Amino acid sequence: MSTNNIAKNTAFLYFRMFLILFITLYTSRIVLKNLGASDYGIYSLVGGIVVLFGFLNSAMSSATQRYLSYDIGKGDLINLNKTFSITMTIHIGIGILILILAETIGLWYLNNILSFPVERTKAVNYVYQFSILSFLLNILQVPYNALIIARERMKVYAYVSVIEVLLKLFIVYILIYIKDDKLIIYSILTFTVSLIIRLIYQIYCRRNFIESKYKFIYDKEYFIELISYSGWNLFGNIASVSRNQGNNLILNLFFGTLINAAYGITMQVQSAVNIFISNFQLAVNPQIIKNHSVGNIKESIKLIVISSKLSFVLTLILISPVILNIDFILEVWLIDSPKYTNYLVKWCLICLLIDSISGPLMTGIQATGKIKTYQAVVGSIVFLNLPISYFLLKYKIINTPNLVFYTWFIISIISLFIRLYFMKTVLNFNIKEFLVKHLSKLLVISILSFTLIKLINTYLILDDLFKVTFITTLYLMIMIIIIYFFGTGKDEKVIIKKLLKKIIKK
């Protein structure tokens, strides 16, 4: 394992993350202010329908990433070019299929089932069409992104992502001076940004990676292997996309577009936190797969355990101050946030905390290529989010928008333990050791963390910047102490002490 590479790549990705986080949160406020809560809800909802068809693309993305990293790990450049070309052909096919689905089933659902103000019908259809075009560009961008990540060129990935959010910030400022229908103009400008980013990735790859020169290759056996691997990923991705975007449709069905605005803001926060979680995992994932490709299974498992634990701790440190100060943050960020936004954001962040452990486990299982039963079982369980939420809301057993995240939370915990079982099956993973040495410690620091948040919110009113800054700083200091004493083992404490000694000497 190249520790220096992982550290350097993580640094680039976190630079990207902090800038994207700031700009994303800021632009959300400006867009909400300029579009209004109803139009913002419409944009979130309509874009979600297009993303709903993205389960095909998500499945193939995982396969592309896995096979490119595998070929690079083995040093097989000839097969690497073949993998890139065949995956590009498959993505073109996926794009055509999604276009057909979106312009038939999706268009019918948009105009016959979806709930939105009648006078916004024209704008809704414009947003839908440009959302489709933006999504098609993102599909064709996947093989280039996957190649950059597999080559561990995180510096490039970080810089292009920064360009993307800066362009999005620019179009938000354009909105301020637009007098025509802002919702339509915003969808057109968003498509333009997608086109520019797609061209940047393609030009960079063409100039730096000889294997990115696309040519049509017909290899029936390899094509079937890729499709078969993707096919089982497909089921898992249908479940995941259905949960994220299907929740939005369920909320629209029972509560209307204003709740979609709250959910849209929640998904903005989710996206920002997911960037944080995925940044560390993006730096480690290629190493997990490459170690597995050369038979270094012990090192691969070691990376999986370390990255699972670190992902959880880093996510906890990020989300706990947000949960602690959610009302103050929403007031400063959005001024007048839609009803239920604070509760939806809190529960969404807690769900992401659970899911942060699972990411490296999924990479470990996918590295083996033995994903058939895994995807069938886990995908089926994740998919239960929708029917359970629908049933409970339909019959008013629990009649609150928060329900979609209550369901998500419970199913995420169940899914985590099932993933551990499959890790044991395909990699001879020691579940007992993981539970006793690692997961138990994560549980302790989580309980202490959220108990502390509850006590602060019960006895203190955090209503000005000084109080928020002081209490949050104090809270984080206490959290770091808790993590050190209750969340780390003897070996990890030794490493931390060595690092601190080096820092003090400098």
mmCIF file of C-alpha atoms in Angstrom, residues 68-330:
data_model
loop_
_atom_site.group_PDB
_atom_site.id
_atom_site.type_symbol
_atom_site.label_atom_id
_atom_site.label_comp_id
_atom_site.label_asym_id
_atom_site.label_seq_id
_atom_site.Cartn_x
_atom_site.Cartn_y
_atom_site.Cartn_z
ATOM 1 C CA LEU A 68 -10.184 -0.275 -14.346
ATOM 2 C CA SER A 69 -8.522 -0.416 -10.891
ATOM 3 C CA TYR A 70 -8.110 -4.175 -11.241
ATOM 4 C CA ASP A 71 -6.344 -3.853 -14.631
ATOM 5 C CA ILE A 72 -4.078 -1.072 -13.333
ATOM 6 C CA GLY A 73 -3.218 -3.197 -10.282
ATOM 7 C CA LYS A 74 -2.138 -6.055 -12.573
ATOM 8 C CA GLY A 75 -0.324 -3.653 -14.943
ATOM 9 C CA ASP A 76 -2.329 -4.909 -17.933
ATOM 10 C CA LEU A 77 -2.453 -1.826 -20.203
ATOM 11 C CA ILE A 78 -3.882 -3.685 -23.208
ATOM 12 C CA ASN A 79 -6.843 -4.959 -21.232
ATOM 13 C CA LEU A 80 -7.138 -1.527 -19.606
ATOM 14 C CA ASN A 81 -7.860 0.102 -22.977
ATOM 15 C CA LYS A 82 -10.308 -2.675 -23.806
ATOM 16 C CA THR A 83 -12.090 -2.178 -20.471
ATOM 17 C CA PHE A 84 -12.335 1.580 -21.021
ATOM 18 C CA SER A 85 -13.659 1.239 -24.580
ATOM 19 C CA ILE A 86 -16.231 -1.440 -23.754
ATOM 20 C CA THR A 87 -17.476 0.435 -20.673
ATOM 21 C CA MET A 88 -17.829 3.593 -22.781
ATOM 22 C CA THR A 89 -19.900 1.650 -25.338
ATOM 23 C CA ILE A 90 -22.084 0.308 -22.530
ATOM 24 C CA HIS A 91 -22.551 3.815 -21.100
ATOM 25 C CA ILE A 92 -23.659 5.089 -24.505
ATOM 26 C CA GLY A 93 -26.223 2.270 -24.565
ATOM 27 C CA ILE A 94 -27.346 3.140 -21.024
ATOM 28 C CA GLY A 95 -27.761 6.769 -22.078
ATOM 29 C CA ILE A 96 -30.018 5.780 -24.976
ATOM 30 C CA LEU A 97 -32.092 3.479 -22.740
ATOM 31 C CA ILE A 98 -32.502 6.141 -20.030
ATOM 32 C CA LEU A 99 -33.516 8.684 -22.690
ATOM 33 C CA ILE A 100 -36.266 6.323 -23.902
ATOM 34 C CA LEU A 101 -37.479 5.623 -20.341
ATOM 35 C CA ALA A 102 -37.393 9.299 -19.374
ATOM 36 C CA GLU A 103 -39.313 10.423 -22.475
ATOM 37 C CA THR A 104 -42.016 7.781 -22.043
ATOM 38 C CA ILE A 105 -42.643 6.544 -18.483
ATOM 39 C CA GLY A 106 -40.992 9.568 -16.868
ATOM 40 C CA LEU A 107 -42.833 12.114 -19.004
ATOM 41 C CA TRP A 108 -46.157 10.381 -18.345
ATOM 42 C CA TYR A 109 -45.531 10.362 -14.569
ATOM 43 C CA LEU A 110 -44.473 14.012 -14.673
ATOM 44 C CA ASN A 111 -47.667 15.267 -16.303
ATOM 45 C CA ASN A 112 -50.210 12.828 -14.855
ATOM 46 C CA ILE A 113 -49.175 11.846 -11.325
ATOM 47 C CA LEU A 114 -46.857 14.540 -9.984
ATOM 48 C CA SER A 115 -48.335 17.254 -7.758
ATOM 49 C CA PHE A 116 -47.387 20.831 -8.738
ATOM 50 C CA PRO A 117 -49.199 24.153 -9.423
ATOM 51 C CA VAL A 118 -50.982 24.010 -12.818
ATOM 52 C CA GLU A 119 -49.590 27.403 -13.870
ATOM 53 C CA ARG A 120 -46.037 25.968 -13.624
ATOM 54 C CA THR A 121 -46.649 23.162 -16.163
ATOM 55 C CA LYS A 122 -44.510 24.802 -18.872
ATOM 56 C CA ALA A 123 -41.622 25.459 -16.473
ATOM 57 C CA VAL A 124 -41.819 21.926 -15.060
ATOM 58 C CA ASN A 125 -41.477 20.412 -18.542
ATOM 59 C CA TYR A 126 -38.532 22.680 -19.428
ATOM 60 C CA VAL A 127 -36.769 21.691 -16.208
ATOM 61 C CA TYR A 128 -37.447 18.028 -16.943
ATOM 62 C CA GLN A 129 -35.965 18.126 -20.465
ATOM 63 C CA PHE A 130 -32.805 19.986 -19.445
ATOM 64 C CA SER A 131 -32.422 17.688 -16.427
ATOM 65 C CA ILE A 132 -32.452 14.747 -18.851
ATOM 66 C CA LEU A 133 -29.767 16.368 -21.033
ATOM 67 C CA SER A 134 -27.585 17.139 -17.981
ATOM 68 C CA PHE A 135 -27.958 13.589 -16.746
ATOM 69 C CA LEU A 136 -27.017 12.111 -20.136
ATOM 70 C CA LEU A 137 -23.795 14.153 -20.100
ATOM 71 C CA ASN A 138 -23.028 12.846 -16.605
ATOM 72 C CA ILE A 139 -23.509 9.272 -17.844
ATOM 73 C CA LEU A 140 -20.959 9.726 -20.645
ATOM 74 C CA GLN A 141 -18.554 11.303 -18.141
ATOM 75 C CA VAL A 142 -18.429 8.229 -15.865
ATOM 76 C CA PRO A 143 -15.646 6.247 -17.648
ATOM 77 C CA TYR A 144 -13.386 9.328 -17.623
ATOM 78 C CA ASN A 145 -14.036 9.991 -13.916
ATOM 79 C CA ALA A 146 -13.456 6.317 -13.103
ATOM 80 C CA LEU A 147 -10.141 6.321 -14.990
ATOM 81 C CA ILE A 148 -8.899 9.432 -13.166
ATOM 82 C CA ILE A 149 -9.789 7.883 -9.782
ATOM 83 C CA ALA A 150 -8.303 4.487 -10.714
ATOM 84 C CA ARG A 151 -5.090 6.273 -11.760
ATOM 85 C CA GLU A 152 -5.244 8.066 -8.393
ATOM 86 C CA ARG A 153 -5.052 11.520 -10.003
ATOM 87 C CA MET A 154 -7.116 13.042 -7.209
ATOM 88 C CA LYS A 155 -5.496 16.431 -7.763
ATOM 89 C CA VAL A 156 -7.174 16.704 -11.161
ATOM 90 C CA TYR A 157 -10.464 15.340 -9.845
ATOM 91 C CA ALA A 158 -10.382 17.922 -7.045
ATOM 92 C CA TYR A 159 -9.563 20.879 -9.316
ATOM 93 C CA VAL A 160 -12.245 20.060 -11.897
ATOM 94 C CA SER A 161 -14.821 19.666 -9.128
ATOM 95 C CA VAL A 162 -13.839 23.104 -7.836
ATOM 96 C CA ILE A 163 -14.294 24.568 -11.333
ATOM 97 C CA GLU A 164 -17.739 22.949 -11.434
ATOM 98 C CA VAL A 165 -18.954 24.494 -8.171
ATOM 99 C CA LEU A 166 -17.513 27.896 -9.113
ATOM 100 C CA LEU A 167 -19.477 27.768 -12.372
ATOM 101 C CA LYS A 168 -22.599 26.843 -10.397
ATOM 102 C CA LEU A 169 -21.949 29.805 -8.097
ATOM 103 C CA PHE A 170 -21.659 32.035 -11.179
ATOM 104 C CA ILE A 171 -25.012 30.911 -12.602
ATOM 105 C CA VAL A 172 -26.657 31.536 -9.241
ATOM 106 C CA TYR A 173 -25.535 35.171 -9.421
ATOM 107 C CA ILE A 174 -26.878 35.392 -12.966
ATOM 108 C CA LEU A 175 -30.275 34.377 -11.559
ATOM 109 C CA ILE A 176 -30.385 37.548 -9.465
ATOM 110 C CA TYR A 177 -30.494 39.707 -12.613
ATOM 111 C CA ILE A 178 -32.843 37.508 -14.666
ATOM 112 C CA LYS A 179 -36.381 38.849 -15.107
ATOM 113 C CA ASP A 180 -37.757 35.942 -17.174
ATOM 114 C CA ASP A 181 -38.827 32.607 -15.670
ATOM 115 C CA LYS A 182 -35.912 31.903 -13.307
ATOM 116 C CA LEU A 183 -36.704 28.206 -12.942
ATOM 117 C CA ILE A 184 -36.367 27.628 -16.705
ATOM 118 C CA ILE A 185 -33.193 29.734 -16.987
ATOM 119 C CA TYR A 186 -31.638 27.922 -14.017
ATOM 120 C CA SER A 187 -32.202 24.508 -15.642
ATOM 121 C CA ILE A 188 -30.623 25.719 -18.922
ATOM 122 C CA LEU A 189 -27.568 27.147 -17.153
ATOM 123 C CA THR A 190 -27.133 23.970 -15.084
ATOM 124 C CA PHE A 191 -27.080 21.950 -18.312
ATOM 125 C CA THR A 192 -24.415 24.312 -19.715
ATOM 126 C CA VAL A 193 -22.195 23.670 -16.675
ATOM 127 C CA SER A 194 -22.580 19.888 -17.145
ATOM 128 C CA LEU A 195 -21.491 20.239 -20.789
ATOM 129 C CA ILE A 196 -18.370 22.255 -19.890
ATOM 130 C CA ILE A 197 -17.293 19.789 -17.171
ATOM 131 C CA ARG A 198 -17.853 16.806 -19.479
ATOM 132 C CA LEU A 199 -15.528 18.372 -22.084
ATOM 133 C CA ILE A 200 -12.827 19.164 -19.487
ATOM 134 C CA TYR A 201 -12.689 15.554 -18.241
ATOM 135 C CA GLN A 202 -12.601 14.161 -21.776
ATOM 136 C CA ILE A 203 -9.825 16.508 -22.954
ATOM 137 C CA TYR A 204 -7.667 15.804 -19.880
ATOM 138 C CA CYS A 205 -7.978 12.023 -20.210
ATOM 139 C CA ARG A 206 -7.294 12.079 -23.949
ATOM 140 C CA ARG A 207 -4.092 14.055 -23.373
ATOM 141 C CA ASN A 208 -2.792 12.086 -20.379
ATOM 142 C CA PHE A 209 -4.007 8.479 -20.623
ATOM 143 C CA ILE A 210 -3.421 6.583 -23.859
ATOM 144 C CA GLU A 211 -5.968 3.973 -22.765
ATOM 145 C CA SER A 212 -8.732 6.618 -22.901
ATOM 146 C CA LYS A 213 -8.704 6.625 -26.717
ATOM 147 C CA TYR A 214 -12.118 5.170 -27.437
ATOM 148 C CA LYS A 215 -12.556 2.559 -30.150
ATOM 149 C CA PHE A 216 -15.397 0.163 -30.701
ATOM 150 C CA ILE A 217 -14.296 -3.294 -29.513
ATOM 151 C CA TYR A 218 -16.460 -6.380 -29.799
ATOM 152 C CA ASP A 219 -15.488 -8.974 -27.201
ATOM 153 C CA LYS A 220 -18.610 -10.966 -26.423
ATOM 154 C CA GLU A 221 -17.253 -12.825 -23.373
ATOM 155 C CA TYR A 222 -15.779 -9.724 -21.726
ATOM 156 C CA PHE A 223 -18.882 -7.706 -22.564
ATOM 157 C CA ILE A 224 -21.072 -10.352 -20.896
ATOM 158 C CA GLU A 225 -18.731 -10.429 -17.855
ATOM 159 C CA LEU A 226 -19.037 -6.658 -17.407
ATOM 160 C CA ILE A 227 -22.801 -6.683 -17.941
ATOM 161 C CA SER A 228 -23.203 -9.627 -15.545
ATOM 162 C CA TYR A 229 -21.208 -7.863 -12.831
ATOM 163 C CA SER A 230 -23.163 -4.657 -13.477
ATOM 164 C CA GLY A 231 -26.432 -6.547 -13.570
ATOM 165 C CA TRP A 232 -26.094 -7.593 -9.951
ATOM 166 C CA ASN A 233 -24.893 -4.117 -9.001
ATOM 167 C CA LEU A 234 -27.971 -2.881 -10.843
ATOM 168 C CA PHE A 235 -30.327 -4.397 -8.307
ATOM 169 C CA GLY A 236 -28.495 -2.802 -5.392
ATOM 170 C CA ASN A 237 -28.430 0.564 -7.134
ATOM 171 C CA ILE A 238 -32.135 0.425 -7.991
ATOM 172 C CA ALA A 239 -32.771 0.039 -4.264
ATOM 173 C CA SER A 240 -30.427 2.883 -3.303
ATOM 174 C CA VAL A 241 -31.701 5.351 -5.918
ATOM 175 C CA SER A 242 -35.300 4.361 -5.168
ATOM 176 C CA ARG A 243 -34.735 5.137 -1.509
ATOM 177 C CA ASN A 244 -33.213 8.582 -2.109
ATOM 178 C CA GLN A 245 -35.493 9.781 -4.909
ATOM 179 C CA GLY A 246 -38.509 7.624 -4.083
ATOM 180 C CA ASN A 247 -38.706 9.249 -0.653
ATOM 181 C CA ASN A 248 -39.092 12.586 -2.439
ATOM 182 C CA LEU A 249 -42.002 11.242 -4.499
ATOM 183 C CA ILE A 250 -43.675 9.754 -1.408
ATOM 184 C CA LEU A 251 -43.346 13.066 0.445
ATOM 185 C CA ASN A 252 -44.849 14.862 -2.573
ATOM 186 C CA LEU A 253 -47.745 12.409 -2.612
ATOM 187 C CA PHE A 254 -48.650 12.945 1.059
ATOM 188 C CA PHE A 255 -47.374 16.460 1.892
ATOM 189 C CA GLY A 256 -46.939 18.517 -1.352
ATOM 190 C CA THR A 257 -44.126 20.590 -2.922
ATOM 191 C CA LEU A 258 -43.258 22.626 0.201
ATOM 192 C CA ILE A 259 -42.062 19.443 1.920
ATOM 193 C CA ASN A 260 -40.150 18.670 -1.298
ATOM 194 C CA ALA A 261 -38.337 21.978 -0.748
ATOM 195 C CA ALA A 262 -37.362 20.824 2.771
ATOM 196 C CA TYR A 263 -36.292 17.437 1.389
ATOM 197 C CA GLY A 264 -34.354 19.152 -1.422
ATOM 198 C CA ILE A 265 -32.397 21.195 1.135
ATOM 199 C CA THR A 266 -31.815 18.025 3.162
ATOM 200 C CA MET A 267 -30.427 16.327 0.051
ATOM 201 C CA GLN A 268 -28.088 19.306 -0.473
ATOM 202 C CA VAL A 269 -26.726 18.715 3.027
ATOM 203 C CA GLN A 270 -26.583 14.968 2.342
ATOM 204 C CA SER A 271 -24.645 15.611 -0.865
ATOM 205 C CA ALA A 272 -22.138 17.823 0.958
ATOM 206 C CA VAL A 273 -21.600 15.261 3.744
ATOM 207 C CA ASN A 274 -21.418 12.412 1.217
ATOM 208 C CA ILE A 275 -18.597 14.291 -0.501
ATOM 209 C CA PHE A 276 -16.807 14.318 2.853
ATOM 210 C CA ILE A 277 -17.372 10.583 3.409
ATOM 211 C CA SER A 278 -16.491 9.573 -0.145
ATOM 212 C CA ASN A 279 -13.306 11.685 -0.281
ATOM 213 C CA PHE A 280 -11.440 9.482 2.163
ATOM 214 C CA GLN A 281 -12.929 6.337 0.662
ATOM 215 C CA LEU A 282 -12.063 7.455 -2.892
ATOM 216 C CA ALA A 283 -8.425 7.714 -1.846
ATOM 217 C CA VAL A 284 -8.447 4.229 -0.283
ATOM 218 C CA ASN A 285 -10.753 2.258 -2.631
ATOM 219 C CA PRO A 286 -8.266 1.865 -5.532
ATOM 220 C CA GLN A 287 -5.695 0.487 -3.064
ATOM 221 C CA ILE A 288 -8.218 -2.021 -1.659
ATOM 222 C CA ILE A 289 -8.978 -3.309 -5.172
ATOM 223 C CA LYS A 290 -5.346 -3.261 -6.367
ATOM 224 C CA ASN A 291 -4.146 -5.200 -3.304
ATOM 225 C CA HIS A 292 -6.856 -7.773 -3.928
ATOM 226 C CA SER A 293 -5.909 -8.044 -7.625
ATOM 227 C CA VAL A 294 -2.342 -9.123 -6.714
ATOM 228 C CA GLY A 295 -3.484 -11.516 -3.956
ATOM 229 C CA ASN A 296 -2.558 -9.318 -0.983
ATOM 230 C CA ILE A 297 -5.809 -10.092 0.866
ATOM 231 C CA LYS A 298 -4.558 -9.316 4.399
ATOM 232 C CA GLU A 299 -3.518 -5.809 3.402
ATOM 233 C CA SER A 300 -6.830 -5.313 1.621
ATOM 234 C CA ILE A 301 -8.803 -6.336 4.752
ATOM 235 C CA LYS A 302 -6.608 -4.131 6.934
ATOM 236 C CA LEU A 303 -7.432 -1.162 4.699
ATOM 237 C CA ILE A 304 -11.143 -1.991 4.824
ATOM 238 C CA VAL A 305 -11.187 -2.038 8.648
ATOM 239 C CA ILE A 306 -9.123 1.145 9.034
ATOM 240 C CA SER A 307 -11.124 3.089 6.453
ATOM 241 C CA SER A 308 -14.472 1.948 7.935
ATOM 242 C CA LYS A 309 -13.474 3.149 11.377
ATOM 243 C CA LEU A 310 -11.932 6.411 10.179
ATOM 244 C CA SER A 311 -14.903 7.152 7.916
ATOM 245 C CA PHE A 312 -17.227 6.843 10.911
ATOM 246 C CA VAL A 313 -15.096 8.982 13.241
ATOM 247 C CA LEU A 314 -14.526 11.726 10.657
ATOM 248 C CA THR A 315 -18.229 11.759 9.778
ATOM 249 C CA LEU A 316 -19.198 11.969 13.466
ATOM 250 C CA ILE A 317 -16.843 14.923 13.989
ATOM 251 C CA LEU A 318 -18.403 16.674 10.980
ATOM 252 C CA ILE A 319 -22.104 16.037 11.584
ATOM 253 C CA SER A 320 -22.340 16.353 15.372
ATOM 254 C CA PRO A 321 -21.724 20.153 15.423
ATOM 255 C CA VAL A 322 -24.309 20.490 12.629
ATOM 256 C CA ILE A 323 -26.890 18.515 14.626
ATOM 257 C CA LEU A 324 -26.006 20.518 17.751
ATOM 258 C CA ASN A 325 -26.541 23.870 16.000
ATOM 259 C CA ILE A 326 -29.042 22.947 13.273
ATOM 260 C CA ASP A 327 -31.606 25.663 14.090
ATOM 261 C CA PHE A 328 -28.969 28.400 14.189
ATOM 262 C CA ILE A 329 -27.320 27.118 10.985
ATOM 263 C CA LEU A 330 -30.611 27.039 9.065
#
